[in-house]
PDB file of C-alpha atoms in Angstrom:
ATOM      1  CA  MET S 198       0.000   0.000   0.000  1.00 83.00           C
ATOM      2  CA  ASP S 199       1.069   3.539  -0.695  1.00 91.00           C
ATOM      3  CA  ALA S 200       2.377   5.203   2.485  1.00 92.00           C
ATOM      4  CA  GLU S 201       0.623   8.467   1.594  1.00 94.00           C
ATOM      5  CA  ASP S 202      -2.754   6.716   1.268  1.00 92.00           C
ATOM      6  CA  VAL S 203      -2.235   4.940   4.595  1.00 94.00           C
ATOM      7  CA  SER S 204      -1.326   8.268   6.196  1.00 95.00           C
ATOM      8  CA  ARG S 205      -4.501   9.860   4.774  1.00 95.00           C
ATOM      9  CA  LEU S 206      -6.598   6.979   6.132  1.00 94.00           C
ATOM     10  CA  ARG S 207      -5.049   7.344   9.592  1.00 93.00           C
ATOM     11  CA  ALA S 208      -5.568  11.102   9.553  1.00 95.00           C
ATOM     12  CA  VAL S 209      -9.223  10.814   8.492  1.00 94.00           C
ATOM     13  CA  ILE S 210      -9.941   8.214  11.173  1.00 93.00           C
ATOM     14  CA  SER S 211      -8.284  10.440  13.795  1.00 91.00           C
ATOM     15  CA  ARG S 212     -10.245  13.503  12.704  1.00 92.00           C
ATOM     16  CA  LEU S 213     -13.518  11.555  12.659  1.00 91.00           C
ATOM     17  CA  ALA S 214     -12.858  10.294  16.181  1.00 87.00           C
ATOM     18  CA  ARG S 215     -12.132  13.836  17.385  1.00 85.00           C
ATOM     19  CA  GLN S 216     -15.273  15.183  15.709  1.00 87.00           C
ATOM     20  CA  LEU S 217     -17.440  12.487  17.281  1.00 84.00           C
ATOM     21  CA  ASN S 218     -15.826  13.003  20.681  1.00 80.00           C
ATOM     22  CA  ALA S 219     -16.483  16.727  20.384  1.00 78.00           C
ATOM     23  CA  THR S 220     -20.145  16.132  19.599  1.00 75.00           C
ATOM     24  CA  SER S 221     -22.004  17.756  22.445  1.00 61.00           C
ATOM     25  CA  THR S 222     -23.217  15.163  24.871  1.00 65.00           C
ATOM     26  CA  GLY S 223     -25.413  17.518  26.848  1.00 70.00           C
ATOM     27  CA  GLU S 224     -24.395  15.449  29.862  1.00 77.00           C
ATOM     28  CA  GLY S 225     -21.545  17.602  31.167  1.00 85.00           C
ATOM     29  CA  LEU S 226     -18.939  14.904  30.516  1.00 90.00           C
ATOM     30  CA  THR S 227     -15.581  15.403  28.882  1.00 89.00           C
ATOM     31  CA  PRO S 228     -14.844  13.256  25.825  1.00 87.00           C
ATOM     32  CA  THR S 229     -12.534  11.103  27.984  1.00 89.00           C
ATOM     33  CA  GLN S 230     -15.201  10.622  30.652  1.00 93.00           C
ATOM     34  CA  ALA S 231     -17.742   9.677  27.986  1.00 92.00           C
ATOM     35  CA  SER S 232     -15.262   7.223  26.460  1.00 90.00           C
ATOM     36  CA  VAL S 233     -14.501   5.539  29.798  1.00 94.00           C
ATOM     37  CA  LEU S 234     -18.220   5.327  30.559  1.00 95.00           C
ATOM     38  CA  GLY S 235     -18.753   3.715  27.154  1.00 93.00           C
ATOM     39  CA  LEU S 236     -16.039   1.114  27.712  1.00 93.00           C
ATOM     40  CA  VAL S 237     -17.394   0.168  31.125  1.00 96.00           C
ATOM     41  CA  THR S 238     -20.941   0.038  29.744  1.00 96.00           C
ATOM     42  CA  PHE S 239     -20.052  -2.227  26.804  1.00 93.00           C
ATOM     43  CA  ARG S 240     -17.465  -4.475  28.414  1.00 92.00           C
ATOM     44  CA  GLY S 241     -18.930  -4.840  31.888  1.00 86.00           C
ATOM     45  CA  PRO S 242     -16.939  -4.497  35.087  1.00 93.00           C
ATOM     46  CA  LEU S 243     -13.291  -3.745  34.321  1.00 93.00           C
ATOM     47  CA  GLY S 244     -10.173  -3.578  36.431  1.00 92.00           C
ATOM     48  CA  LEU S 245      -8.334  -0.281  36.470  1.00 91.00           C
ATOM     49  CA  ALA S 246      -5.237  -1.746  34.786  1.00 89.00           C
ATOM     50  CA  GLU S 247      -7.356  -3.162  31.963  1.00 90.00           C
ATOM     51  CA  LEU S 248      -9.243   0.114  31.614  1.00 92.00           C
ATOM     52  CA  THR S 249      -5.954   2.046  31.535  1.00 91.00           C
ATOM     53  CA  GLU S 250      -4.716  -0.132  28.685  1.00 87.00           C
ATOM     54  CA  LEU S 251      -7.977  -0.011  26.717  1.00 87.00           C
ATOM     55  CA  GLU S 252      -8.348   3.747  27.048  1.00 88.00           C
ATOM     56  CA  GLY S 253      -4.662   4.531  26.559  1.00 84.00           C
ATOM     57  CA  LEU S 254      -4.528   6.815  29.588  1.00 88.00           C
ATOM     58  CA  ASN S 255      -1.911   7.008  32.278  1.00 91.00           C
ATOM     59  CA  PRO S 256      -3.064   5.569  35.627  1.00 92.00           C
ATOM     60  CA  THR S 257      -3.197   8.961  37.365  1.00 93.00           C
ATOM     61  CA  MET S 258      -5.455  10.460  34.695  1.00 94.00           C
ATOM     62  CA  LEU S 259      -7.673   7.382  34.685  1.00 94.00           C
ATOM     63  CA  SER S 260      -8.021   7.560  38.483  1.00 93.00           C
ATOM     64  CA  ARG S 261      -9.275  11.142  38.181  1.00 95.00           C
ATOM     65  CA  VAL S 262     -11.773  10.182  35.477  1.00 96.00           C
ATOM     66  CA  VAL S 263     -13.023   7.178  37.470  1.00 96.00           C
ATOM     67  CA  ARG S 264     -13.315   9.274  40.644  1.00 96.00           C
ATOM     68  CA  LYS S 265     -15.426  11.894  38.826  1.00 96.00           C
ATOM     69  CA  LEU S 266     -17.703   9.293  37.215  1.00 97.00           C
ATOM     70  CA  ASP S 267     -18.062   7.588  40.599  1.00 97.00           C
ATOM     71  CA  GLU S 268     -18.892  10.885  42.340  1.00 96.00           C
ATOM     72  CA  ASP S 269     -21.502  11.571  39.656  1.00 96.00           C
ATOM     73  CA  GLY S 270     -23.080   8.162  40.276  1.00 97.00           C
ATOM     74  CA  LEU S 271     -22.382   6.912  36.741  1.00 97.00           C
ATOM     75  CA  ILE S 272     -20.054   4.080  37.712  1.00 98.00           C
ATOM     76  CA  ARG S 273     -19.308   2.322  40.970  1.00 97.00           C
ATOM     77  CA  ARG S 274     -16.191   0.740  42.351  1.00 94.00           C
ATOM     78  CA  LEU S 275     -16.405  -2.918  43.318  1.00 92.00           C
ATOM     79  CA  PRO S 276     -13.888  -5.144  45.061  1.00 88.00           C
ATOM     80  CA  ASP S 277     -12.105  -7.442  42.634  1.00 83.00           C
ATOM     81  CA  PRO S 278     -13.024 -10.976  43.747  1.00 84.00           C
ATOM     82  CA  SER S 279      -9.702 -12.340  42.465  1.00 83.00           C
ATOM     83  CA  ASP S 280      -7.589  -9.663  44.214  1.00 81.00           C
ATOM     84  CA  LEU S 281      -9.134  -7.926  47.214  1.00 79.00           C
ATOM     85  CA  ARG S 282      -6.519  -5.138  46.992  1.00 82.00           C
ATOM     86  CA  ALA S 283      -7.774  -4.188  43.534  1.00 84.00           C
ATOM     87  CA  VAL S 284     -11.040  -2.670  42.375  1.00 89.00           C
ATOM     88  CA  ARG S 285     -13.197  -3.057  39.326  1.00 94.00           C
ATOM     89  CA  VAL S 286     -15.564  -0.441  37.988  1.00 96.00           C
ATOM     90  CA  ALA S 287     -19.085  -1.145  36.768  1.00 97.00           C
ATOM     91  CA  VAL S 288     -21.737   1.057  35.215  1.00 98.00           C
ATOM     92  CA  THR S 289     -24.705   2.093  37.355  1.00 98.00           C
ATOM     93  CA  PRO S 290     -28.261   2.250  36.009  1.00 98.00           C
ATOM     94  CA  GLU S 291     -27.908   6.046  35.760  1.00 97.00           C
ATOM     95  CA  GLY S 292     -24.590   5.634  33.948  1.00 97.00           C
ATOM     96  CA  ALA S 293     -26.199   3.273  31.446  1.00 96.00           C
ATOM     97  CA  LEU S 294     -28.933   5.842  30.774  1.00 96.00           C
ATOM     98  CA  VAL S 295     -26.398   8.644  30.306  1.00 95.00           C
ATOM     99  CA  HIS S 296     -24.330   6.482  27.964  1.00 94.00           C
ATOM    100  CA  ASP S 297     -27.431   5.608  25.954  1.00 93.00           C
ATOM    101  CA  ARG S 298     -28.268   9.309  25.551  1.00 92.00           C
ATOM    102  CA  ILE S 299     -24.707  10.098  24.433  1.00 91.00           C
ATOM    103  CA  ARG S 300     -24.750   7.220  21.966  1.00 91.00           C
ATOM    104  CA  THR S 301     -28.121   8.322  20.586  1.00 91.00           C
ATOM    105  CA  LEU S 302     -26.932  11.927  20.127  1.00 89.00           C
ATOM    106  CA  ARG S 303     -23.716  10.867  18.415  1.00 89.00           C
ATOM    107  CA  THR S 304     -25.536   8.402  16.174  1.00 91.00           C
ATOM    108  CA  GLN S 305     -27.990  11.134  15.218  1.00 92.00           C
ATOM    109  CA  ALA S 306     -25.098  13.490  14.439  1.00 89.00           C
ATOM    110  CA  VAL S 307     -23.625  10.929  12.021  1.00 92.00           C
ATOM    111  CA  SER S 308     -27.055  10.250  10.524  1.00 94.00           C
ATOM    112  CA  ASP S 309     -27.636  13.969   9.966  1.00 94.00           C
ATOM    113  CA  CYS S 310     -24.283  14.263   8.183  1.00 93.00           C
ATOM    114  CA  LEU S 311     -25.024  11.230   6.013  1.00 94.00           C
ATOM    115  CA  ASP S 312     -28.340  12.826   5.039  1.00 95.00           C
ATOM    116  CA  HIS S 313     -26.395  15.769   3.577  1.00 96.00           C
ATOM    117  CA  LEU S 314     -24.088  13.578   1.500  1.00 96.00           C
ATOM    118  CA  PRO S 315     -24.981  12.038  -1.850  1.00 97.00           C
ATOM    119  CA  GLU S 316     -26.674   8.669  -1.366  1.00 95.00           C
ATOM    120  CA  HIS S 317     -23.884   6.740  -3.110  1.00 97.00           C
ATOM    121  CA  ILE S 318     -21.321   8.056  -0.604  1.00 96.00           C
ATOM    122  CA  GLY S 319     -23.428   6.860   2.323  1.00 94.00           C
ATOM    123  CA  LYS S 320     -23.668   3.428   0.705  1.00 95.00           C
ATOM    124  CA  GLU S 321     -19.897   3.364   0.120  1.00 96.00           C
ATOM    125  CA  LEU S 322     -19.264   4.239   3.756  1.00 95.00           C
ATOM    126  CA  LEU S 323     -21.568   1.464   4.951  1.00 94.00           C
ATOM    127  CA  ALA S 324     -19.941  -0.993   2.538  1.00 96.00           C
ATOM    128  CA  ALA S 325     -16.542  -0.099   4.052  1.00 96.00           C
ATOM    129  CA  LEU S 326     -17.661  -1.023   7.594  1.00 96.00           C
ATOM    130  CA  PRO S 327     -16.361  -4.625   7.526  1.00 96.00           C
ATOM    131  CA  ALA S 328     -12.940  -3.419   6.357  1.00 95.00           C
ATOM    132  CA  LEU S 329     -12.833  -0.706   9.037  1.00 94.00           C
ATOM    133  CA  GLU S 330     -13.891  -3.204  11.710  1.00 94.00           C
ATOM    134  CA  ALA S 331     -11.120  -5.576  10.570  1.00 95.00           C
ATOM    135  CA  LEU S 332      -8.620  -2.707  10.793  1.00 94.00           C
ATOM    136  CA  GLU S 333      -9.839  -1.937  14.317  1.00 88.00           C
ATOM    137  CA  GLU S 334      -9.336  -5.565  15.375  1.00 88.00           C
ATOM    138  CA  GLU S 335      -5.873  -5.677  13.824  1.00 91.00           C
ATOM    139  CA  LEU S 336      -4.874  -2.476  15.626  1.00 87.00           C
ATOM    140  CA  LYS S 337      -6.129  -3.950  18.915  1.00 79.00           C
ATOM    141  CA  SER S 338      -4.149  -7.141  18.344  1.00 80.00           C
ATOM    142  CA  ALA S 339      -0.978  -5.259  17.440  1.00 80.00           C
ATOM    143  CA  ARG S 340      -1.333  -3.070  20.510  1.00 69.00           C
ATOM    144  CA  SER S 341      -1.640  -6.019  22.881  1.00 66.00           C
ATOM    145  CA  GLU S 342       1.466  -7.794  21.531  1.00 64.00           C
TER     146      GLU S 342
END
């Protein structure tokens, strides 16, 4: 593959992620807080080390994010049954509702943009989903090696 094309793909994916993260949540959460809430919602209770790795944050920053989400009642800390010195974080019912609202708003933002594009472009984007999902999985695998 041409290095310039790969660089363009990376740049577009990065810009799209930033645009989606900047989409107003109306929930008073930072993009990082919304992302952590999303991970905990989708993956279930997570240990802090696992969450640090998945989110790509340093442990100090993650602790601040978790503390804020906990104070807001969106996640709760649980003892880790396999290591009583460690904690896991799980979404609360309120956190699940907040995440659902954020997801709905962001999905609507993408839908609104697609409505303004020619129909064939929307179809091309949807057709590219399996390839983008495969790229995501490959990036995850490479990161964990």
